């Protein structure tokens, strides 16, 4: 991977478009569902037919405000929708309804971990807008347009140019996506385009305070490629400057196969969009009680949960990070410790057993067990009914079912033999059957204890309480 020569620094600011998880579009009643046949979710409004009027989706507003609050932004009491005019086949009206000089929210921040330190990355603004449709190329040799996505509500989150490396950019995206998913406003699905990122990249000599000329990398659909594209673009700009050439303000794409960025177009300036206030929508006025209610309804953010997992529950930072990798996994953990309050045991069990059977698609997750089952299995181990080894077997038996672990233990006769008298009697039988081994053991071959333990386990099908087995055997063999 290309390295930044040490006398330069890379400056990155990210713009993220995140689809809001409303059931219907921003300004009409069409469904936002993904993957249906082209142009089956359209109406005169989102087709941009003359004479139609947009009507703002209240749920989209609620979600946009929730996201802005979670990102620490101030919400503007009045924001204004604006038309962003440009011509492109996937934009039926010839303009996108967006927000311009009076956005919904501004002045937020996101904390990221960079080289072991917490860094605050500014968020310039969060505004609402609608998505465009999708051009599909090569259908029978033609290009066609699918307008199912046209009019889907988006928030655009514009970050300050506070990021100093590709790794920091990737970390920022990860944290941003996580917050939006945890508050339930975005499904984080990069492949389906519901979380899309443009990166503004420039370089400058270390110590220089003025920003260099930036290029904008468009629509890169994985965090890894974003990081790669930023590094490669920074290296390209440094090479230009080193050759005495200027960086030109451009919009560029990234070719992951060739590992190079390429020119899409020379950057249009903002005047080209001829922004003006949307005459068909009134100003968006939000009273403070609504903002307060949305703020109160926000769930605990993932970074706060991680902090609690480490500092209150005593989990390792890496474990906390795994458990907050998806809202459903975090919820499983938190619900399970409410019923079985030994967080380290719950965390280890989820990490070592449950996680390998979890599949996630966006915000939905298929969990093999519920928190009741996790808590019950661990309780059965804790009270000595089953061994740790049997817990794995029990998990395998209940996963994917709604069976209660205790009833499975009863049905399968799994409960660990903890009857001291029965264990002592069995130990006596085994010791009596093995005079040769007893003699060797007593002559000093103490590792033969394992032989007797093995016999006990074979006789009981592995269900004898190991602590009691050891004690019984030692009592008989050592006479104490
Ligand atoms: Zn529609
Ligand atoms: Mn936008």
mmCIF file of N, CA and C in Angstrom, residues 184-244:
data_model
loop_
_atom_site.group_PDB
_atom_site.id
_atom_site.type_symbol
_atom_site.label_atom_id
_atom_site.label_comp_id
_atom_site.label_asym_id
_atom_site.label_seq_id
_atom_site.Cartn_x
_atom_site.Cartn_y
_atom_site.Cartn_z
ATOM 1 N N UNK A 184 -31.685 2.735 15.359
ATOM 2 C CA UNK A 184 -32.754 2.168 14.531
ATOM 3 C C UNK A 184 -33.202 3.022 13.361
ATOM 4 N N UNK A 185 -32.340 3.926 12.874
ATOM 5 C CA UNK A 185 -32.784 4.768 11.752
ATOM 6 C C UNK A 185 -32.174 4.342 10.413
ATOM 7 N N UNK A 186 -31.207 3.424 10.440
ATOM 8 C CA UNK A 186 -30.524 3.020 9.202
ATOM 9 C C UNK A 186 -30.101 1.566 9.360
ATOM 10 N N UNK A 187 -30.152 0.798 8.257
ATOM 11 C CA UNK A 187 -29.797 -0.617 8.401
ATOM 12 C C UNK A 187 -28.323 -0.899 8.125
ATOM 13 N N UNK A 188 -27.553 0.131 7.836
ATOM 14 C CA UNK A 188 -26.100 -0.038 7.704
ATOM 15 C C UNK A 188 -25.672 -0.886 6.526
ATOM 16 N N UNK A 189 -26.576 -1.106 5.584
ATOM 17 C CA UNK A 189 -26.266 -2.030 4.501
ATOM 18 C C UNK A 189 -25.538 -1.347 3.345
ATOM 19 N N UNK A 190 -24.207 -1.514 3.311
ATOM 20 C CA UNK A 190 -23.413 -0.843 2.289
ATOM 21 C C UNK A 190 -23.655 -1.422 0.904
ATOM 22 N N UNK A 191 -23.841 -2.745 0.845
ATOM 23 C CA UNK A 191 -24.008 -3.392 -0.465
ATOM 24 C C UNK A 191 -25.291 -2.916 -1.136
ATOM 25 N N UNK A 192 -26.352 -2.747 -0.345
ATOM 26 C CA UNK A 192 -27.617 -2.300 -0.928
ATOM 27 C C UNK A 192 -27.675 -0.780 -1.066
ATOM 28 N N UNK A 193 -26.606 -0.113 -0.654
ATOM 29 C CA UNK A 193 -26.545 1.330 -0.849
ATOM 30 C C UNK A 193 -27.305 2.138 0.182
ATOM 31 N N UNK A 194 -27.664 1.529 1.301
ATOM 32 C CA UNK A 194 -28.406 2.342 2.275
ATOM 33 C C UNK A 194 -27.476 3.164 3.173
ATOM 34 N N UNK A 195 -26.174 2.940 3.052
ATOM 35 C CA UNK A 195 -25.185 3.758 3.770
ATOM 36 C C UNK A 195 -24.047 4.001 2.776
ATOM 37 N N UNK A 196 -23.971 5.229 2.262
ATOM 38 C CA UNK A 196 -23.017 5.502 1.173
ATOM 39 C C UNK A 196 -22.091 6.645 1.570
ATOM 40 N N UNK A 197 -20.884 6.554 1.097
ATOM 41 C CA UNK A 197 -19.895 7.517 1.556
ATOM 42 C C UNK A 197 -19.154 8.174 0.405
ATOM 43 N N UNK A 198 -19.016 9.495 0.477
ATOM 44 C CA UNK A 198 -18.120 10.236 -0.417
ATOM 45 C C UNK A 198 -17.005 10.790 0.456
ATOM 46 N N UNK A 199 -15.787 10.735 -0.068
ATOM 47 C CA UNK A 199 -14.653 11.215 0.727
ATOM 48 C C UNK A 199 -13.982 12.401 0.038
ATOM 49 N N UNK A 200 -13.858 13.501 0.769
ATOM 50 C CA UNK A 200 -13.095 14.642 0.267
ATOM 51 C C UNK A 200 -11.665 14.510 0.768
ATOM 52 N N UNK A 201 -10.745 14.443 -0.180
ATOM 53 C CA UNK A 201 -9.353 14.154 0.174
ATOM 54 C C UNK A 201 -8.444 15.270 -0.325
ATOM 55 N N UNK A 202 -7.583 15.744 0.554
ATOM 56 C CA UNK A 202 -6.534 16.671 0.123
ATOM 57 C C UNK A 202 -5.263 16.341 0.898
ATOM 58 N N UNK A 203 -4.161 16.888 0.443
ATOM 59 C CA UNK A 203 -2.899 16.699 1.175
ATOM 60 C C UNK A 203 -2.281 18.083 1.371
ATOM 61 N N UNK A 204 -1.421 18.171 2.356
ATOM 62 C CA UNK A 204 -0.674 19.414 2.558
ATOM 63 C C UNK A 204 0.611 19.081 3.289
ATOM 64 N N UNK A 205 1.579 20.003 3.164
ATOM 65 C CA UNK A 205 2.837 19.835 3.893
ATOM 66 C C UNK A 205 2.538 19.937 5.378
ATOM 67 N N UNK A 206 3.190 19.103 6.173
ATOM 68 C CA UNK A 206 3.011 19.163 7.629
ATOM 69 C C UNK A 206 3.307 20.567 8.120
ATOM 70 N N UNK A 207 2.488 21.058 9.032
ATOM 71 C CA UNK A 207 2.698 22.399 9.560
ATOM 72 C C UNK A 207 1.919 23.462 8.812
ATOM 73 N N UNK A 208 1.523 23.142 7.584
ATOM 74 C CA UNK A 208 0.735 24.105 6.816
ATOM 75 C C UNK A 208 -0.694 24.117 7.367
ATOM 76 N N UNK A 209 -1.288 25.285 7.527
ATOM 77 C CA UNK A 209 -2.637 25.336 8.106
ATOM 78 C C UNK A 209 -3.718 25.429 7.041
ATOM 79 N N UNK A 210 -3.358 25.997 5.875
ATOM 80 C CA UNK A 210 -4.343 26.105 4.812
ATOM 81 C C UNK A 210 -4.586 24.723 4.199
ATOM 82 N N UNK A 211 -5.855 24.443 3.872
ATOM 83 C CA UNK A 211 -6.161 23.154 3.262
ATOM 84 C C UNK A 211 -5.718 23.145 1.803
ATOM 85 N N UNK A 212 -5.260 21.993 1.348
ATOM 86 C CA UNK A 212 -4.908 21.849 -0.061
ATOM 87 C C UNK A 212 -6.174 21.697 -0.901
ATOM 88 N N UNK A 213 -6.010 21.736 -2.221
ATOM 89 C CA UNK A 213 -7.161 21.511 -3.116
ATOM 90 C C UNK A 213 -7.626 20.075 -2.965
ATOM 91 N N UNK A 214 -8.929 19.900 -2.857
ATOM 92 C CA UNK A 214 -9.422 18.547 -2.593
ATOM 93 C C UNK A 214 -10.063 17.924 -3.815
ATOM 94 N N UNK A 215 -10.053 16.605 -3.817
ATOM 95 C CA UNK A 215 -10.860 15.870 -4.782
ATOM 96 C C UNK A 215 -11.912 15.105 -3.987
ATOM 97 N N UNK A 216 -13.005 14.775 -4.666
ATOM 98 C CA UNK A 216 -14.066 14.053 -3.997
ATOM 99 C C UNK A 216 -14.162 12.651 -4.588
ATOM 100 N N UNK A 217 -14.000 11.642 -3.717
ATOM 101 C CA UNK A 217 -14.128 10.249 -4.154
ATOM 102 C C UNK A 217 -15.574 9.834 -3.929
ATOM 103 N N UNK A 218 -16.193 9.329 -4.993
ATOM 104 C CA UNK A 218 -17.645 9.093 -4.968
ATOM 105 C C UNK A 218 -18.015 7.654 -4.692
ATOM 106 N N UNK A 219 -19.057 7.483 -3.884
ATOM 107 C CA UNK A 219 -19.795 6.219 -3.784
ATOM 108 C C UNK A 219 -18.944 4.948 -3.751
ATOM 109 N N UNK A 220 -18.187 4.810 -2.709
ATOM 110 C CA UNK A 220 -17.376 3.601 -2.579
ATOM 111 C C UNK A 220 -18.091 2.710 -1.577
ATOM 112 N N UNK A 221 -18.344 1.437 -1.987
ATOM 113 C CA UNK A 221 -19.308 0.678 -1.193
ATOM 114 C C UNK A 221 -18.736 -0.334 -0.203
ATOM 115 N N UNK A 222 -17.496 -0.118 0.268
ATOM 116 C CA UNK A 222 -17.049 -0.889 1.421
ATOM 117 C C UNK A 222 -16.036 -0.060 2.189
ATOM 118 N N UNK A 223 -15.976 -0.308 3.493
ATOM 119 C CA UNK A 223 -15.052 0.462 4.334
ATOM 120 C C UNK A 223 -13.605 0.220 3.911
ATOM 121 N N UNK A 224 -13.330 -1.018 3.516
ATOM 122 C CA UNK A 224 -11.965 -1.340 3.115
ATOM 123 C C UNK A 224 -11.575 -0.535 1.867
ATOM 124 N N UNK A 225 -12.507 -0.482 0.890
ATOM 125 C CA UNK A 225 -12.205 0.249 -0.330
ATOM 126 C C UNK A 225 -12.121 1.753 -0.082
ATOM 127 N N UNK A 226 -12.919 2.263 0.853
ATOM 128 C CA UNK A 226 -12.817 3.681 1.174
ATOM 129 C C UNK A 226 -11.403 3.982 1.661
ATOM 130 N N UNK A 227 -10.932 3.146 2.593
ATOM 131 C CA UNK A 227 -9.594 3.363 3.145
ATOM 132 C C UNK A 227 -8.532 3.260 2.049
ATOM 133 N N UNK A 228 -8.656 2.233 1.223
ATOM 134 C CA UNK A 228 -7.703 2.053 0.121
ATOM 135 C C UNK A 228 -7.715 3.245 -0.834
ATOM 136 N N UNK A 229 -8.925 3.655 -1.218
ATOM 137 C CA UNK A 229 -9.059 4.743 -2.191
ATOM 138 C C UNK A 229 -8.450 6.033 -1.641
ATOM 139 N N UNK A 230 -8.645 6.286 -0.339
ATOM 140 C CA UNK A 230 -8.092 7.498 0.260
ATOM 141 C C UNK A 230 -6.560 7.458 0.215
ATOM 142 N N UNK A 231 -5.980 6.318 0.573
ATOM 143 C CA UNK A 231 -4.520 6.215 0.557
ATOM 144 C C UNK A 231 -3.964 6.405 -0.846
ATOM 145 N N UNK A 232 -4.641 5.774 -1.794
ATOM 146 C CA UNK A 232 -4.149 5.835 -3.170
ATOM 147 C C UNK A 232 -4.320 7.236 -3.750
ATOM 148 N N UNK A 233 -5.439 7.877 -3.416
ATOM 149 C CA UNK A 233 -5.677 9.232 -3.899
ATOM 150 C C UNK A 233 -4.687 10.218 -3.267
ATOM 151 N N UNK A 234 -4.414 10.042 -1.977
ATOM 152 C CA UNK A 234 -3.446 10.934 -1.313
ATOM 153 C C UNK A 234 -2.073 10.782 -1.967
ATOM 154 N N UNK A 235 -1.703 9.546 -2.265
ATOM 155 C CA UNK A 235 -0.401 9.306 -2.903
ATOM 156 C C UNK A 235 -0.347 9.952 -4.293
ATOM 157 N N UNK A 236 -1.474 9.890 -5.015
ATOM 158 C CA UNK A 236 -1.523 10.508 -6.343
ATOM 159 C C UNK A 236 -1.332 12.024 -6.232
ATOM 160 N N UNK A 237 -1.989 12.616 -5.252
ATOM 161 C CA UNK A 237 -1.875 14.069 -5.092
ATOM 162 C C UNK A 237 -0.455 14.470 -4.680
ATOM 163 N N UNK A 238 0.140 13.675 -3.788
ATOM 164 C CA UNK A 238 1.505 13.989 -3.356
ATOM 165 C C UNK A 238 2.465 13.907 -4.548
ATOM 166 N N UNK A 239 2.264 12.869 -5.378
ATOM 167 C CA UNK A 239 3.121 12.714 -6.553
ATOM 168 C C UNK A 239 2.989 13.922 -7.478
ATOM 169 N N UNK A 240 1.759 14.401 -7.668
ATOM 170 C CA UNK A 240 1.547 15.591 -8.499
ATOM 171 C C UNK A 240 2.310 16.788 -7.933
ATOM 172 N N UNK A 241 2.141 17.014 -6.629
ATOM 173 C CA UNK A 241 2.792 18.165 -6.000
ATOM 174 C C UNK A 241 4.308 18.050 -6.076
ATOM 175 N N UNK A 242 4.804 16.828 -5.892
ATOM 176 C CA UNK A 242 6.252 16.608 -5.953
ATOM 177 C C UNK A 242 6.798 16.883 -7.350
ATOM 178 N N UNK A 243 5.929 16.687 -8.366
ATOM 179 C CA UNK A 243 6.363 16.976 -9.737
ATOM 180 C C UNK A 243 6.124 18.436 -10.098
ATOM 181 N N UNK A 244 5.727 19.243 -9.109
ATOM 182 C CA UNK A 244 5.491 20.657 -9.369
ATOM 183 C C UNK A 244 4.159 20.937 -10.035
#
